[in-house]
Coordinates of C-alpha atoms in Angstrom, one line a residue:
M10 CA 35.0 181.0 78.5
M11 CA 36.9 178.8 80.4
K12 CA 36.6 179.9 84.5
N13 CA 40.4 180.2 86.7
R14 CA 40.6 176.8 88.4
E15 CA 41.8 179.0 91.5
S16 CA 39.4 181.5 91.2
V17 CA 36.8 181.8 94.4
A18 CA 32.9 181.2 93.5
L19 CA 31.6 181.8 97.1
S20 CA 33.6 182.9 100.3
V21 CA 32.7 182.2 104.1
D22 CA 33.8 184.3 106.3
R23 CA 33.2 184.3 110.1
L24 CA 30.1 182.8 110.1
S25 CA 28.8 181.9 113.4
V26 CA 24.9 181.0 113.9
S27 CA 22.9 180.8 117.2
L28 CA 19.4 179.5 118.8
R29 CA 17.3 182.5 118.3
H30 CA 16.6 182.9 121.9
S31 CA 19.4 181.7 123.1
P32 CA 22.4 183.9 121.3
Y33 CA 25.5 182.4 123.5
T34 CA 24.4 178.7 122.6
P35 CA 26.4 178.6 119.0
I36 CA 25.6 175.9 116.6
V37 CA 28.2 176.9 114.1
E38 CA 31.4 179.4 115.7
D39 CA 34.2 181.9 113.4
V40 CA 33.5 179.2 110.4
S41 CA 35.9 180.2 107.3
F42 CA 36.3 178.4 104.3
E43 CA 35.7 179.2 100.4
L44 CA 34.3 177.5 97.6
R45 CA 36.7 177.2 94.3
N46 CA 35.6 177.5 90.4
G47 CA 36.4 173.6 89.1
E48 CA 36.9 172.1 92.2
I49 CA 35.2 169.9 95.1
Y50 CA 35.6 171.1 99.1
A51 CA 34.3 168.3 101.3
L52 CA 33.0 169.5 104.9
V53 CA 33.3 166.5 107.8
G54 CA 32.2 166.0 110.9
E55 CA 30.0 164.0 113.2
S56 CA 26.1 164.6 112.8
G57 CA 25.4 167.7 115.0
S58 CA 28.7 169.5 114.5
G59 CA 27.0 172.0 112.2
K60 CA 27.8 170.9 108.8
S61 CA 24.5 171.0 107.2
V62 CA 23.6 174.3 109.0
A63 CA 26.6 175.8 107.8
A64 CA 25.1 174.5 104.2
L65 CA 21.5 176.0 104.7
S66 CA 23.5 179.5 106.1
I67 CA 24.9 180.0 102.2
L68 CA 20.8 179.1 101.2
R69 CA 19.5 181.8 103.7
L70 CA 17.4 178.2 104.8
L71 CA 17.8 178.4 108.1
P72 CA 14.8 177.0 110.5
D73 CA 13.4 179.8 112.8
A74 CA 14.8 178.8 115.6
L75 CA 18.3 179.7 114.1
K76 CA 19.6 182.7 113.6
I77 CA 23.0 184.6 112.2
T78 CA 24.9 186.1 115.0
Q79 CA 27.8 187.5 112.7
G80 CA 29.7 186.7 109.2
R81 CA 29.7 187.3 105.6
I82 CA 28.9 185.0 103.0
T83 CA 30.1 186.6 99.8
L84 CA 28.3 185.5 96.3
A85 CA 30.4 187.2 93.1
D86 CA 31.5 190.2 94.9
T87 CA 28.2 190.4 96.8
N88 CA 26.9 189.8 100.2
I89 CA 24.1 187.3 99.9
F90 CA 23.1 188.7 103.6
N91 CA 22.7 192.0 101.8
L92 CA 20.1 190.5 99.3
T93 CA 16.2 191.1 99.5
E94 CA 14.1 187.2 99.5
H95 CA 13.0 188.4 96.0
E96 CA 16.7 188.4 94.7
M97 CA 17.7 185.0 96.3
C98 CA 14.8 183.5 94.8
K99 CA 17.0 183.8 91.7
V100 CA 20.2 182.9 93.4
R101 CA 18.6 179.2 95.1
G102 CA 18.9 177.0 92.0
K103 CA 20.2 178.6 89.3
K104 CA 23.3 179.8 90.9
I105 CA 23.3 177.9 94.1
A106 CA 21.8 174.4 94.0
M107 CA 21.6 171.8 96.9
I108 CA 20.9 168.5 97.4
F109 CA 19.0 167.9 100.9
Q110 CA 20.1 165.0 102.8
D111 CA 16.8 163.5 103.1
A112 CA 15.2 162.8 100.0
L113 CA 11.8 161.6 101.1
T114 CA 10.8 164.8 103.1
A115 CA 12.6 167.7 100.4
L116 CA 10.0 165.7 97.4
N117 CA 6.4 166.7 97.1
P118 CA 4.4 163.7 97.3
V119 CA 1.5 164.6 95.7
H120 CA 3.5 166.2 92.5
T121 CA 5.6 163.4 90.3
V122 CA 8.9 163.4 89.9
G123 CA 9.2 165.0 86.7
Q124 CA 6.4 167.7 87.5
Q125 CA 9.4 168.0 90.2
I126 CA 12.4 169.0 88.2
E127 CA 10.3 170.6 85.7
E128 CA 9.1 173.5 88.2
T129 CA 12.9 174.3 88.5
L130 CA 13.5 174.6 84.5
K131 CA 10.4 176.4 84.4
L132 CA 11.7 179.0 87.0
H133 CA 15.0 179.7 85.7
T134 CA 14.8 179.0 82.1
T135 CA 13.0 179.3 79.0
L136 CA 12.4 175.8 77.4
N137 CA 9.3 175.2 76.1
S138 CA 7.0 172.5 77.7
T139 CA 8.7 169.6 75.0
E140 CA 12.3 170.8 75.7
I141 CA 11.6 170.9 79.3
R142 CA 9.8 167.4 79.2
E143 CA 13.1 165.8 77.4
R144 CA 15.6 167.7 79.7
C145 CA 13.9 165.9 82.8
T146 CA 13.9 162.8 80.9
E147 CA 17.8 163.4 80.4
L148 CA 18.4 164.5 83.8
L149 CA 17.2 161.0 85.4
G150 CA 18.8 158.9 82.5
E151 CA 21.9 160.7 84.1
V152 CA 21.9 160.1 87.9
G153 CA 21.0 156.2 87.3
I154 CA 17.2 155.8 87.6
P155 CA 16.4 153.0 84.8
D156 CA 13.2 153.2 82.3
P157 CA 13.3 157.6 82.8
E158 CA 11.3 157.8 79.9
K159 CA 8.2 155.5 81.9
R160 CA 9.6 156.6 85.4
I161 CA 9.8 160.4 85.0
D162 CA 5.6 160.2 85.7
W163 CA 6.1 157.7 89.1
Y164 CA 5.5 159.5 92.6
P165 CA 8.3 159.7 95.0
H166 CA 6.5 156.9 97.0
Q167 CA 6.7 154.7 94.3
M168 CA 10.6 154.8 93.9
S169 CA 13.2 153.4 96.4
G170 CA 14.9 155.7 98.7
G171 CA 18.1 155.4 96.5
Q172 CA 16.0 156.7 93.5
Q173 CA 14.6 159.3 95.4
Q174 CA 18.1 160.8 96.5
R175 CA 19.3 160.5 92.4
V176 CA 15.2 162.8 92.0
M177 CA 17.0 164.8 94.4
I178 CA 20.4 165.2 92.2
A179 CA 18.4 165.3 88.9
I180 CA 16.8 168.5 90.2
A181 CA 20.1 169.9 91.5
L182 CA 21.9 169.6 88.4
A183 CA 18.6 171.1 86.3
C184 CA 19.5 174.4 85.7
E185 CA 23.7 174.3 85.6
P186 CA 24.1 175.9 88.7
D187 CA 27.4 177.6 89.3
I188 CA 27.5 176.7 92.6
L189 CA 26.4 172.8 94.1
L190 CA 26.1 172.2 98.2
A191 CA 25.9 168.7 98.4
D192 CA 24.7 167.4 102.0
E193 CA 25.2 163.6 102.4
P194 CA 24.0 163.5 98.5
T195 CA 25.2 159.9 98.4
T196 CA 23.9 158.3 102.0
A197 CA 20.9 155.9 100.1
L198 CA 22.7 155.1 97.4
D199 CA 24.2 151.6 96.8
V200 CA 27.7 151.5 95.8
T201 CA 27.9 151.2 91.9
I202 CA 25.1 154.2 92.1
Q203 CA 27.3 155.9 94.2
K204 CA 30.6 155.5 92.2
Q205 CA 28.3 156.9 89.3
I206 CA 27.0 159.9 90.9
L207 CA 30.1 160.7 92.5
K208 CA 31.8 160.7 88.9
L209 CA 29.1 162.7 87.6
V210 CA 29.6 165.5 90.4
Q211 CA 33.4 165.2 89.6
T212 CA 33.0 165.0 85.3
L213 CA 30.2 168.7 85.7
T214 CA 32.7 169.9 88.0
N215 CA 35.6 169.9 85.8
S216 CA 33.7 170.4 82.2
R217 CA 31.7 173.6 84.2
Q218 CA 33.8 174.5 86.7
L219 CA 31.6 174.3 89.3
A220 CA 32.3 174.8 92.7
V221 CA 31.0 172.0 95.1
L222 CA 30.7 171.5 99.1
L223 CA 30.3 168.4 99.2
I224 CA 29.2 167.5 102.9
T225 CA 29.7 163.9 104.0
H226 CA 30.5 161.6 106.9
D227 CA 32.1 159.0 104.2
M228 CA 36.0 159.1 104.3
G229 CA 36.2 156.9 101.7
V230 CA 34.4 158.8 99.5
V231 CA 36.2 162.1 100.4
R232 CA 39.3 160.2 99.3
Q233 CA 38.5 159.6 96.0
T234 CA 36.3 163.2 95.7
A235 CA 37.4 165.8 97.1
D236 CA 40.3 168.1 96.2
R237 CA 40.1 170.1 99.6
I238 CA 38.8 169.0 103.1
G239 CA 37.4 170.8 106.4
V240 CA 36.9 169.1 109.9
M241 CA 33.9 169.9 111.6
Y242 CA 33.8 169.5 115.5
Q243 CA 31.0 171.3 117.8
G244 CA 30.7 173.9 115.5
Q245 CA 34.2 174.9 114.4
I246 CA 36.5 173.9 111.6
I247 CA 39.4 172.7 113.5
E248 CA 41.4 171.5 110.7
Q249 CA 41.0 172.2 106.6
G250 CA 43.7 171.7 103.5
N251 CA 44.7 169.3 100.5
C252 CA 42.9 166.3 100.6
A253 CA 45.9 164.4 100.2
D254 CA 48.1 166.0 102.7
F255 CA 44.9 165.5 105.7
F256 CA 45.3 161.7 105.1
A257 CA 48.9 161.6 105.0
N258 CA 49.3 163.3 107.5
P259 CA 46.3 164.8 109.8
Q260 CA 47.5 166.9 112.3
E261 CA 44.4 166.7 115.0
D262 CA 43.4 164.2 117.0
Y263 CA 39.8 163.8 116.6
S264 CA 40.8 163.7 112.3
R265 CA 42.8 161.0 112.9
R266 CA 40.2 159.3 115.1
L267 CA 37.9 159.6 112.0
I268 CA 40.4 158.3 109.3
N269 CA 40.9 155.5 112.2
S270 CA 36.9 154.8 112.7
L271 CA 36.6 153.2 109.3
P272 CA 36.0 149.1 109.6
A273 CA 38.6 146.9 108.3
M274 CA 37.7 144.9 105.5
D275 CA 39.9 141.8 106.7
S276 CA 38.4 140.7 109.9
Y277 CA 35.7 138.2 109.4
R278 CA 32.7 137.3 111.8
P279 CA 32.7 133.0 111.6
A280 CA 29.5 131.7 110.3
T281 CA 27.4 130.0 112.7
E282 CA 25.7 126.7 113.2
E283 CA 22.5 127.8 115.0
I284 CA 18.8 126.4 114.2
P285 CA 16.9 128.3 112.1
L286 CA 15.0 131.3 113.8
L287 CA 13.4 132.9 110.3
K288 CA 13.3 130.9 107.3
V289 CA 12.2 132.0 103.9
E290 CA 11.2 129.8 101.2
N291 CA 10.7 130.7 98.0
L292 CA 9.5 134.1 98.6
S293 CA 7.7 136.4 95.6
V294 CA 6.0 139.6 95.4
H295 CA 4.7 140.7 92.4
F296 CA 3.6 144.3 92.0
P297 CA 0.5 144.9 89.6
I298 CA 1.5 147.0 86.6
R299 CA -2.1 149.1 85.9
K300 CA -2.9 150.9 82.5
G301 CA -5.6 152.6 80.8
L302 CA -9.2 154.3 81.6
F303 CA -10.7 151.2 84.2
Q304 CA -6.7 150.4 85.1
R305 CA -6.5 146.8 84.4
I306 CA -3.6 144.8 85.5
H307 CA -1.4 144.8 82.1
S308 CA 1.9 143.1 83.8
H309 CA 3.5 142.7 86.8
T310 CA 6.9 143.9 88.7
R311 CA 8.5 141.4 89.9
A312 CA 9.8 143.2 93.2
V313 CA 11.1 139.9 94.7
D314 CA 11.6 137.2 92.6
D315 CA 11.8 133.1 94.2
I316 CA 14.4 133.6 97.1
S317 CA 15.4 131.6 100.1
F318 CA 17.4 132.0 103.0
T319 CA 17.5 131.3 106.6
I320 CA 18.8 133.4 109.7
G321 CA 19.6 131.6 113.3
K322 CA 19.8 132.6 116.6
G323 CA 22.5 135.4 117.4
E324 CA 23.1 135.3 113.6
T325 CA 23.4 138.0 111.4
L326 CA 22.4 137.9 107.5
A327 CA 23.3 141.1 105.2
L328 CA 21.1 141.4 102.3
V329 CA 23.1 143.4 99.8
G330 CA 22.3 145.1 96.0
E331 CA 21.5 148.0 94.5
S332 CA 18.8 150.3 95.1
G333 CA 15.0 149.0 94.1
C334 CA 16.3 145.5 93.6
G335 CA 13.7 144.3 96.5
K336 CA 16.0 144.3 99.5
T337 CA 13.7 146.5 101.6
T338 CA 10.6 144.5 100.2
T339 CA 11.9 141.5 101.7
G340 CA 12.2 142.8 104.7
R341 CA 8.8 144.6 104.9
A342 CA 7.0 140.7 103.8
I343 CA 8.4 139.5 106.4
L344 CA 7.1 141.9 108.8
N345 CA 3.9 140.8 107.1
L346 CA 3.6 144.6 106.3
E347 CA 3.7 143.5 102.4
P348 CA 1.3 140.9 101.0
I349 CA 3.4 138.0 98.9
T350 CA 2.6 136.6 96.0
S351 CA 4.0 133.4 96.7
G352 CA 6.5 131.1 99.2
K353 CA 6.7 130.5 103.1
I354 CA 8.0 132.9 105.9
W355 CA 8.3 131.0 109.1
Y356 CA 9.5 132.5 112.7
N357 CA 10.6 129.5 114.8
D358 CA 7.7 127.2 113.8
R359 CA 5.1 129.5 112.7
Q360 CA 4.5 130.6 108.9
L361 CA 4.2 134.1 109.3
N362 CA 2.6 135.0 106.0
N363 CA -0.6 133.3 107.2
L364 CA -1.4 135.0 110.0
S365 CA -3.8 138.2 110.1
R366 CA -3.1 141.5 111.6
K367 CA -4.3 140.2 115.2
E368 CA -2.6 136.9 115.4
M369 CA 1.0 138.9 114.6
M370 CA 0.4 141.4 116.9
P371 CA 2.1 139.3 119.6
L372 CA 5.0 138.6 117.2
R373 CA 5.4 142.3 116.7
K374 CA 7.8 142.4 119.9
K375 CA 9.6 139.3 118.5
I376 CA 10.4 141.5 115.6
Q377 CA 11.6 144.7 115.2
V378 CA 12.5 147.2 112.6
I379 CA 14.8 150.3 112.3
F380 CA 13.1 151.7 109.2
Q381 CA 15.8 153.5 106.7
N382 CA 14.3 156.7 106.7
P383 CA 14.0 157.7 110.4
F384 CA 11.9 161.1 110.0
S385 CA 9.3 159.9 108.3
S386 CA 8.7 156.4 110.4
M387 CA 7.9 159.0 113.3
N388 CA 5.3 161.1 114.5
P389 CA 6.4 164.3 114.2
R390 CA 3.9 165.7 117.1
M391 CA 5.5 163.0 119.7
T392 CA 8.5 163.6 121.8
V393 CA 11.3 161.1 121.3
G394 CA 10.6 159.5 124.6
N395 CA 7.1 158.9 123.7
I396 CA 7.9 157.7 120.8
I397 CA 10.4 155.2 122.2
E398 CA 7.8 154.2 124.4
E399 CA 5.0 153.8 122.7
G400 CA 6.1 150.3 121.7
M401 CA 6.3 149.2 125.4
V402 CA 3.1 149.9 125.9
S403 CA 1.5 148.8 123.0
L404 CA 2.9 145.5 122.9
G405 CA 2.5 145.1 126.7
L406 CA 5.6 144.7 127.8
G407 CA 4.8 144.9 131.4
L408 CA 7.0 148.0 132.9
S409 CA 5.9 150.5 135.0
A410 CA 5.8 153.9 134.1
R411 CA 8.8 154.7 136.3
E412 CA 10.7 151.4 134.4
R413 CA 9.7 152.6 131.0
Q414 CA 11.5 155.8 131.6
E415 CA 14.6 154.6 133.3
R416 CA 14.4 152.0 130.5
I417 CA 13.7 155.0 127.8
E418 CA 17.0 156.8 129.5
S419 CA 19.3 153.9 129.5
L420 CA 18.7 153.3 125.9
L421 CA 19.6 157.1 125.1
K422 CA 22.8 156.8 126.8
R423 CA 23.4 153.7 124.6
V424 CA 22.9 155.3 121.3
R425 CA 24.8 158.5 122.6
L426 CA 22.1 160.8 122.8
E427 CA 21.3 162.7 126.1
P428 CA 18.7 161.4 128.6
E429 CA 17.3 165.1 129.0
H430 CA 16.7 164.1 124.7
C431 CA 13.5 162.6 125.3
Q432 CA 11.5 165.7 125.7
R433 CA 12.6 167.2 122.3
Y434 CA 10.6 166.4 118.9
P435 CA 12.1 164.4 115.8
H436 CA 12.4 168.1 113.5
E437 CA 15.4 169.3 116.6
F438 CA 17.7 166.6 115.8
S439 CA 19.8 165.6 113.1
G440 CA 19.5 163.0 110.5
G441 CA 22.0 160.6 112.4
Q442 CA 21.2 161.6 115.5
R443 CA 17.4 160.4 114.4
Q444 CA 18.3 157.1 113.4
R445 CA 20.0 156.3 116.6
V446 CA 16.6 157.5 118.6
A447 CA 15.0 154.8 115.7
I448 CA 17.9 152.2 116.6
A449 CA 17.0 153.1 120.2
R450 CA 13.3 152.5 119.3
A451 CA 13.7 149.1 118.2
L452 CA 15.8 147.4 120.7
A453 CA 12.9 148.9 123.7
V454 CA 11.1 145.9 123.9
E455 CA 13.7 143.3 123.8
P456 CA 13.4 141.6 120.5
D457 CA 14.6 138.0 118.9
L458 CA 15.2 139.5 115.3
I459 CA 15.5 143.2 114.3
I460 CA 15.3 143.7 110.2
C461 CA 17.9 147.0 109.5
D462 CA 16.7 148.7 106.8
E463 CA 19.9 150.8 105.9
P464 CA 20.5 151.6 109.8
T465 CA 23.5 153.1 109.5
S466 CA 23.7 154.7 106.2
A467 CA 22.6 158.3 107.8
L468 CA 25.5 158.3 110.6
D469 CA 29.2 159.4 110.2
V470 CA 31.9 157.0 110.7
S471 CA 32.5 157.5 114.2
I472 CA 28.9 157.5 115.5
R473 CA 28.5 154.3 112.8
A474 CA 31.4 152.6 114.3
E475 CA 29.8 152.4 118.0
V476 CA 26.2 151.9 116.8
L477 CA 27.4 148.6 115.1
D478 CA 29.7 147.9 118.4
L479 CA 26.6 148.2 120.2
L480 CA 24.6 146.0 117.8
L481 CA 27.0 143.2 118.2
E482 CA 27.3 144.2 121.9
L483 CA 23.8 143.4 122.2
Q484 CA 23.8 140.5 120.0
S485 CA 26.2 139.0 122.4
E486 CA 24.3 139.2 125.1
L487 CA 21.3 138.8 124.2
Q488 CA 21.2 136.7 121.1
V489 CA 19.3 138.7 119.0
S490 CA 19.3 138.0 115.2
Y491 CA 19.9 140.8 112.9
L492 CA 18.7 140.7 109.0
F493 CA 20.9 143.5 107.8
I494 CA 20.0 145.1 104.8
T495 CA 22.9 147.5 103.5
H496 CA 24.3 149.1 100.9
D497 CA 27.7 149.7 102.2
L498 CA 29.8 146.4 101.5
S499 CA 32.6 148.0 103.9
I500 CA 30.7 146.9 107.3
I501 CA 29.7 143.7 105.8
P502 CA 33.1 141.8 107.6
H503 CA 32.7 143.0 110.6
L504 CA 29.1 142.8 111.1
A505 CA 27.6 139.8 109.3
H506 CA 28.3 136.2 109.6
R507 CA 27.0 135.5 106.0
V508 CA 25.8 137.9 102.9
A509 CA 23.0 137.6 100.3
V510 CA 23.9 139.4 97.3
M511 CA 20.2 140.9 95.4
Q512 CA 20.0 141.8 91.9
G513 CA 16.6 142.4 89.9
G514 CA 14.4 140.8 92.7
K515 CA 16.4 137.5 93.0
I516 CA 19.1 136.3 95.3
V517 CA 22.3 135.8 93.2
E518 CA 25.2 135.0 95.4
Q519 CA 24.7 133.8 99.1
G520 CA 27.1 131.7 101.6
K521 CA 29.8 132.8 104.3
T522 CA 31.0 136.8 104.6
E523 CA 34.3 135.9 104.0
A524 CA 33.6 133.3 101.0
V525 CA 32.3 136.1 99.3
L526 CA 33.8 139.0 99.4
M527 CA 37.1 137.1 99.4
S528 CA 36.0 135.0 96.4
P529 CA 32.8 136.0 94.9
E530 CA 31.6 133.9 92.0
H531 CA 28.9 135.8 90.3
P532 CA 29.8 139.0 87.8
Y533 CA 27.6 141.5 90.2
T534 CA 29.3 140.3 93.4
R535 CA 32.2 141.4 91.6
Q536 CA 31.2 144.3 90.2
L537 CA 29.7 145.7 93.6
L538 CA 33.0 145.1 95.8
A539 CA 34.8 146.8 93.1
A540 CA 33.0 150.1 93.6
V541 CA 33.7 150.0 97.0
P542 CA 35.4 153.8 98.0
T543 CA 38.3 153.4 100.4
T544 CA 40.8 155.6 102.1
C545 CA 44.0 153.7 100.3

């Protein structure tokens, strides 16, 4: 029987969450909203505003440091706070499923992606082994994983960040839940796959009368996907209502700032004529595919296939393309973290790919990196202060302990964190806050070139705008160069002097930003631009 579109699937009433040892410090305060069948409710706001905590409260998966101090969450006339843990296990995955923000930390590194989808199906369905594998393959295909029959047996580390996120979505959709909690489900996805996933979620919402809580910082995604919207600020919902009405006439100043924080797509940075700082010539990186008992090399995956580009002093080159096209592998090859198959990489007049580990060390402070996944690139047992300081010490920056501390505090302020945050650990921060720490760490040693691998993917629009402005300011002051790897085409006009578009390991088009975005020549570039969500 088709469910009534207006029927309430889940109700959150006056929810408050505080620190367990400091009950007067609310993380979420007096929050109320409804999830309705056949409807997508978007919850937006800055990193740390309480969006993810509200979602985790619904599944009763809050960390030990937090506790629910008041409120009621009603699922089918049942207050889920009254259910036993055994009863909640039957709810999680079957009735309410969640797509977590950080795919790599949510996936088990020692199990194949197929085994992790199977786990949910074995727990909640009566399908046999053959049917389960067929269903897993079907799900991987639905979320855009290429060659799902083979990749079902891959491990998470063998996939790109975007592909890992797609696996998380497949796990969430496996048992056809009634309610889907999507915490930044398209953060790591390129625009074409993002469009595909959002269309899939919309289709499921309509066909299955799914109730969806969409947590996102992308206002373009909200505009094109959501039916209703709630704006969170400092733990409270300050505005909510119909999505069309919200964009036409936002009531709160903060809501207007969120909408106005979107980068302009009609303002382009002029190309520079600087002498190349970095030169990549005919670079190829091939990974062997081994089969059989003796693991003989059967063929090769051409992750990067004969690409060339240059980056001048004080210039930004944006490298764009779908997940798995070779963008991150290119960055790792430049850093000498990935052995190359052929080609040459020059920094100033020095060839990097011939250097030993010891010879490369002095250049590490000249070429820094901001990784896509900030949590997995930080030592969980080190404080944020120690993480930022580590590079200054190991790369011999020559600062005293006092000077290093002053620099740490200054960097934290510049990325909109507080100096006292240097005593905290990575797990105590939201995804967006961890990304800001990663940016501060890269800036600590004053590099000439920073390889930015999706550095703003986890940031909400207002913080993203500030970070991009910070990167531009540093470029103006220090003449630092950026290789900016991204799937977010909306930020490129504001940031990049030139653009290179990658598809299947090859650069299919490159040139000045305005020329490529305004008059794209390659069909793939036109496809990418057509998939960019807008608020218009």
